[in-house]
Short mmCIF file of C-alpha atoms in Angstrom, two decimals:
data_model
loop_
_atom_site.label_atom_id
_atom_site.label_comp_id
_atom_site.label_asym_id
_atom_site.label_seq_id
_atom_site.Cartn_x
_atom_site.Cartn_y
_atom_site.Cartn_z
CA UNK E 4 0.00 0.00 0.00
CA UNK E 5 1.44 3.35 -0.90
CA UNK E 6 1.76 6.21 1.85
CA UNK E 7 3.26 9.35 2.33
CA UNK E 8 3.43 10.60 5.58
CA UNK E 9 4.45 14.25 6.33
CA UNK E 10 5.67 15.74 9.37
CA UNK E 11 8.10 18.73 10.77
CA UNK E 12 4.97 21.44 10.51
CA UNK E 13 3.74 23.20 13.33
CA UNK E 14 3.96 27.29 14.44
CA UNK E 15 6.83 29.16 13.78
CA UNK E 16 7.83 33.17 13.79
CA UNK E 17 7.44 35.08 10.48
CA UNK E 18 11.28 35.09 9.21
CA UNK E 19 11.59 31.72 10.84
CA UNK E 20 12.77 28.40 8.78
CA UNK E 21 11.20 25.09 9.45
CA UNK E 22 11.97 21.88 7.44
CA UNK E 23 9.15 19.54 6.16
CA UNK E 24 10.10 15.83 5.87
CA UNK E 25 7.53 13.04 3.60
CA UNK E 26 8.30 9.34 4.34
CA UNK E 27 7.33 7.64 1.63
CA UNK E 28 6.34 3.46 1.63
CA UNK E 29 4.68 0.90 -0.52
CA UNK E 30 5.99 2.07 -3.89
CA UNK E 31 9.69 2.97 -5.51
CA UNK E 32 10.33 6.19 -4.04
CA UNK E 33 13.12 6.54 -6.38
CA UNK E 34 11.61 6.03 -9.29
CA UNK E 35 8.88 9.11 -8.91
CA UNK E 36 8.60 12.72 -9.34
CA UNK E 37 7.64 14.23 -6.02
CA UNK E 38 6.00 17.37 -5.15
CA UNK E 39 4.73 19.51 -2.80
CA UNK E 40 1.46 21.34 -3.00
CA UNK E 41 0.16 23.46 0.01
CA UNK E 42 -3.67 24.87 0.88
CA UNK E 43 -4.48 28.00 2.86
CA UNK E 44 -7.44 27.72 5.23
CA UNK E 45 -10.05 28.18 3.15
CA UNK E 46 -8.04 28.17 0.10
CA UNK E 47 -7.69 26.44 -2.87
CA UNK E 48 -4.30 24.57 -3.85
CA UNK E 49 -1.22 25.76 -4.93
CA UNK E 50 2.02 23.79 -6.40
CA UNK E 51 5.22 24.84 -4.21
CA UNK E 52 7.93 22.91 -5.58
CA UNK E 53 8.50 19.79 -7.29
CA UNK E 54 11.98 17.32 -7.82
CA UNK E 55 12.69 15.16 -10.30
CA UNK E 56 13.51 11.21 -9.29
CA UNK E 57 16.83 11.16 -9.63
CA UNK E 58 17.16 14.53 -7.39
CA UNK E 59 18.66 16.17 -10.16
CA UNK E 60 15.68 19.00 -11.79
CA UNK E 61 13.67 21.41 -9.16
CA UNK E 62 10.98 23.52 -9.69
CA UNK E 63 9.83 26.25 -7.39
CA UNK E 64 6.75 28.79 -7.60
CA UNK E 65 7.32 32.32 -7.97
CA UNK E 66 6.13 33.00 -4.43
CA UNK E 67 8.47 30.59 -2.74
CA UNK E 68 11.83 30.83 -5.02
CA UNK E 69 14.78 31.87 -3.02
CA UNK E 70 12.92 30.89 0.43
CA UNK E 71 12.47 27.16 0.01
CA UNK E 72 14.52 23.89 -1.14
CA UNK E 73 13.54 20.58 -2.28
CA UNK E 74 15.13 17.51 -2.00
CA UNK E 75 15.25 14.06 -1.38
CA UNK E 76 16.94 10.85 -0.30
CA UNK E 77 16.09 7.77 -2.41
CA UNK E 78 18.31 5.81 0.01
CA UNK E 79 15.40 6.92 3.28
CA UNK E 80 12.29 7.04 0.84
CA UNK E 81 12.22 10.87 1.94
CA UNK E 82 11.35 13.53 0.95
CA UNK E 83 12.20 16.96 2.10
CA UNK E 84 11.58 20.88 2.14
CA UNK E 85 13.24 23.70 3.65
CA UNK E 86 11.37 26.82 4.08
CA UNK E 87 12.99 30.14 5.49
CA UNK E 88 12.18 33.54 5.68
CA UNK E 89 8.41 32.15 6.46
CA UNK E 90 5.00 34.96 5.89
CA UNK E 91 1.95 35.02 7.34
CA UNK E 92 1.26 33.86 3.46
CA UNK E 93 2.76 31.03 3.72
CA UNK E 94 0.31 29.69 6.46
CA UNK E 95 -1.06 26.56 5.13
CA UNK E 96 -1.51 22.29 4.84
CA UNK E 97 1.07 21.09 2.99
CA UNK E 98 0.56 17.54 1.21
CA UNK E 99 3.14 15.54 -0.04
CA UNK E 100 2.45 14.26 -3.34
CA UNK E 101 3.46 11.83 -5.63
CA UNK E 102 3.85 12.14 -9.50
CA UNK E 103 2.58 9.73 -11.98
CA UNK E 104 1.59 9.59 -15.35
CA UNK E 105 0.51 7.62 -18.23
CA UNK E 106 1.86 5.86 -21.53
CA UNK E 107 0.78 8.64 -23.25
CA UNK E 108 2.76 10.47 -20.76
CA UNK E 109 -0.19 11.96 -19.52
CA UNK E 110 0.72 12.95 -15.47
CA UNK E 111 -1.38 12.82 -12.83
CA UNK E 112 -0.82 13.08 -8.89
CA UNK E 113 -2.22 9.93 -8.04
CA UNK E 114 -1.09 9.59 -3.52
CA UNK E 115 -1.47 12.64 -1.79
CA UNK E 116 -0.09 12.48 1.97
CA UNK E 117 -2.70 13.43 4.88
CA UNK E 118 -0.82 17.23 4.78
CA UNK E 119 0.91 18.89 7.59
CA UNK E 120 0.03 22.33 9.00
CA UNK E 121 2.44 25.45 9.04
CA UNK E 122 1.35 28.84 10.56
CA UNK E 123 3.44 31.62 10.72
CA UNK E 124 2.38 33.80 13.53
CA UNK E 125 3.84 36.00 15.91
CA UNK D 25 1.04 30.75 -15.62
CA UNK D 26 -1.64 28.46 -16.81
CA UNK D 27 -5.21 29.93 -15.03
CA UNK D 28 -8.16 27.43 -14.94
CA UNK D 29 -11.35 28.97 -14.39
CA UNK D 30 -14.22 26.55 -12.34
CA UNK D 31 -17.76 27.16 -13.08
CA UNK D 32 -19.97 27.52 -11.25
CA UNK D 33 -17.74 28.18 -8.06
CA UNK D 34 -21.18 26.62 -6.18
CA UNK D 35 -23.68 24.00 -6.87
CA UNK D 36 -26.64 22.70 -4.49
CA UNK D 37 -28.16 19.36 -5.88
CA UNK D 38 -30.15 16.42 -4.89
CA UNK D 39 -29.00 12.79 -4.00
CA UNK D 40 -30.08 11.17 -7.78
CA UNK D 41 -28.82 14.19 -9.97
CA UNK D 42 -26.81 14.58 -12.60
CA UNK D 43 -24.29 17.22 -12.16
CA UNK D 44 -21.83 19.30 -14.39
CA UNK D 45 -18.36 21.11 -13.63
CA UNK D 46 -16.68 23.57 -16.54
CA UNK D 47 -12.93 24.31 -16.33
CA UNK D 48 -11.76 26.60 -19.00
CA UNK D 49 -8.24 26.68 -19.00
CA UNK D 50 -6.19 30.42 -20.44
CA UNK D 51 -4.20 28.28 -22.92
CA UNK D 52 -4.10 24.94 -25.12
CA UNK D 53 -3.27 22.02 -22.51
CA UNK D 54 -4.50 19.59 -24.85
CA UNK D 55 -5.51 16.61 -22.69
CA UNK D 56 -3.11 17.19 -19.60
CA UNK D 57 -6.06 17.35 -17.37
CA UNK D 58 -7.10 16.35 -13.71
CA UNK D 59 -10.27 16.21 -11.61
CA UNK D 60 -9.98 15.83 -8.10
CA UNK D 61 -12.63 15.49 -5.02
CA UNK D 62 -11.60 17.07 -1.57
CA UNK D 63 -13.59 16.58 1.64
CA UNK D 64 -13.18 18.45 4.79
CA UNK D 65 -9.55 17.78 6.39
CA UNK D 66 -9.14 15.44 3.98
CA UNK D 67 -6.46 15.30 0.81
CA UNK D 68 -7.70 15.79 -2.37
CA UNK D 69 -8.52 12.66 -4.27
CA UNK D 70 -7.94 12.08 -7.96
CA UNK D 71 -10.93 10.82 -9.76
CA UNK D 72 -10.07 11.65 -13.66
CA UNK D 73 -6.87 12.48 -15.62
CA UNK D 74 -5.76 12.40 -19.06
CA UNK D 75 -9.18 14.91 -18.98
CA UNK D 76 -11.30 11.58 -19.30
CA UNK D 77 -9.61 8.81 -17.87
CA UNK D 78 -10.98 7.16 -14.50
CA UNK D 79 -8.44 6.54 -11.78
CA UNK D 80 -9.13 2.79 -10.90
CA UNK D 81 -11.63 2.64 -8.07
CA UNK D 82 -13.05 5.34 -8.66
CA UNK D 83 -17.02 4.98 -9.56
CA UNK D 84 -18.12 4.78 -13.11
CA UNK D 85 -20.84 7.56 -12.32
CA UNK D 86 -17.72 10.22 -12.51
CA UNK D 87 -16.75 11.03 -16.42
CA UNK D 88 -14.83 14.43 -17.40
CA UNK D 89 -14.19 15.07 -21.57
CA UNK D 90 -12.82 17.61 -23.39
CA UNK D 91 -9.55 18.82 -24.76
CA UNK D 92 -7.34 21.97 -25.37
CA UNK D 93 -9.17 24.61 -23.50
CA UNK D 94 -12.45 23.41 -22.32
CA UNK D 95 -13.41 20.32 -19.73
CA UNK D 96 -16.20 18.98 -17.76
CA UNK D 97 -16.29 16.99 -14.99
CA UNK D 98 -20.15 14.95 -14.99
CA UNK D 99 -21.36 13.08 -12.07
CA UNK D 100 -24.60 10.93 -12.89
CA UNK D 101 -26.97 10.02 -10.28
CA UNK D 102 -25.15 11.87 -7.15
CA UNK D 103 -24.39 9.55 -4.07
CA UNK D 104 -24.54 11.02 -0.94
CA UNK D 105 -20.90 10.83 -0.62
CA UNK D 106 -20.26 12.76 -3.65
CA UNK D 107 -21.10 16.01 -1.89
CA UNK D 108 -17.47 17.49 -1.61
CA UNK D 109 -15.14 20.16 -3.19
CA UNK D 110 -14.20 19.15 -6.88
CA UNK D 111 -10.81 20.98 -8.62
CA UNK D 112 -9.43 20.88 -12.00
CA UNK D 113 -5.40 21.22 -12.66
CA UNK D 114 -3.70 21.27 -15.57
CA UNK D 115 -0.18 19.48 -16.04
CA UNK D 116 0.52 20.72 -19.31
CA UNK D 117 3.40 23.24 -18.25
CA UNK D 118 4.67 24.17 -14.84
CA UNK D 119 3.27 26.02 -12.71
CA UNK D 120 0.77 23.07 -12.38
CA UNK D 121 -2.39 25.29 -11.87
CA UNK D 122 -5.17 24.39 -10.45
CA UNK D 123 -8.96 25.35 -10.34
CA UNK D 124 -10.52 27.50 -7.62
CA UNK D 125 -12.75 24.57 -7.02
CA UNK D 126 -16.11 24.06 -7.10
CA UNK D 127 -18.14 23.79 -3.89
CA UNK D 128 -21.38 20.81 -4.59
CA UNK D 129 -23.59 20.64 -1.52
CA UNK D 130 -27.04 19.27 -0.84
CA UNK D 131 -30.04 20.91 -1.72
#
């Protein structure tokens, strides 16, 4: 069964840093495009940042380049993100989420993880 | 950036209707389409991708079609446990945008 499992949120200063971690079982970790996708409350969702399987390609979203890094160790089935210089805006769930597509190459994010909460509050 | 526009942003319907869900998307994404279904607290789901392909285990009563810029997600004969939050994204080009979702409640 495949399951992504995030953890490391939780309530941190604006400025702060905090590092999200995504264990990832039941599938080949290393063989996937990963990303990460937050939610506001009461928002709809937003792609952060995604990594290629090998590690090597990154993608960030305008509102978080510069302030957060991807990245991933296929030997721990994890999957990480540093955030820094957190806003208020970057309160939110963030899901862990796992890439797949088709033979047409068609992609899709198939497992989503159950999302862990960040709030950046003084 | 990609923008996908939901319509309606609400729907109220009964428990046997047939429902319907527009996404226009600002560009050509051909096919590279997703529906998803979100419940309170809960992850999204995917229920359709390749704009009209069912994610296995999903029910059969869920269909979405279309192609470049417009795409509908149908539900036929609404379960109780449809009523939810359904969103659109494309994964054409990156940013992978998605819809402002589409609120279906109970009439």
């Amino acid at each position: 069964e495949v399951q992504l499992v995030e953890s490391g949120g939780g309530l941190v200063q604006p400025g702060g840093s905090l590092r999200l971690s995504c264990s990832a079982s039941g599938f080949t970790f290393s063989s996937y495009n990963m990303h990460w996708v937050r939610q506001a409350p009461g928002k709809g969702l937003e792609s952060v940042s995604a990594i290629s399987d090998s590690g090597g390609s990154t993608y960030y979203a305008d509102s978080v380049k510069g302030r957060f890094t991807i990245s991933r160790d296929n030997s721990k089935n994890t999957l990480y993100l540093q955030m820094s210089s957190l806003r208020a805006e970057d309160t939110a769930v963030y899901y862990c989420v796992r890439r797949n597509y088709d033979s047409g190459n068609h992609r899709y994010f198939d497992y989503w993880g159950q999302g862990t909460l960040v709030t950046v509050s003084s | 950036d990609i923008q996908l526009t939901q319509s309606p942003s609400f729907l109220s319907a009964s428990v046997g209707d047939r429902v319907t869900i527009t996404c226009r998307a600002s560009q050509g994404i051909s096919s590279y389409l997703a529906w998803y279904q979100q419940k309170p607290g809960k992850a999204p789901k995917l229920l359709i991708y390749a704009a009209s392909t069912l994610q296995s285990g999903v029910p059969s009563r869920f269909s979405g079609s279309g192609s470049g810029t417009e795409f509908t997600l149908t539900i036929n004969s609404l379960q109780p446990e449809d009523f939810a939050t359904y969103c659109c994204q494309q994964l054409n080009t990156y940013p992978y945008t998605f819809g402002q979702g589409t609120k279906l409640e109970i009439k």
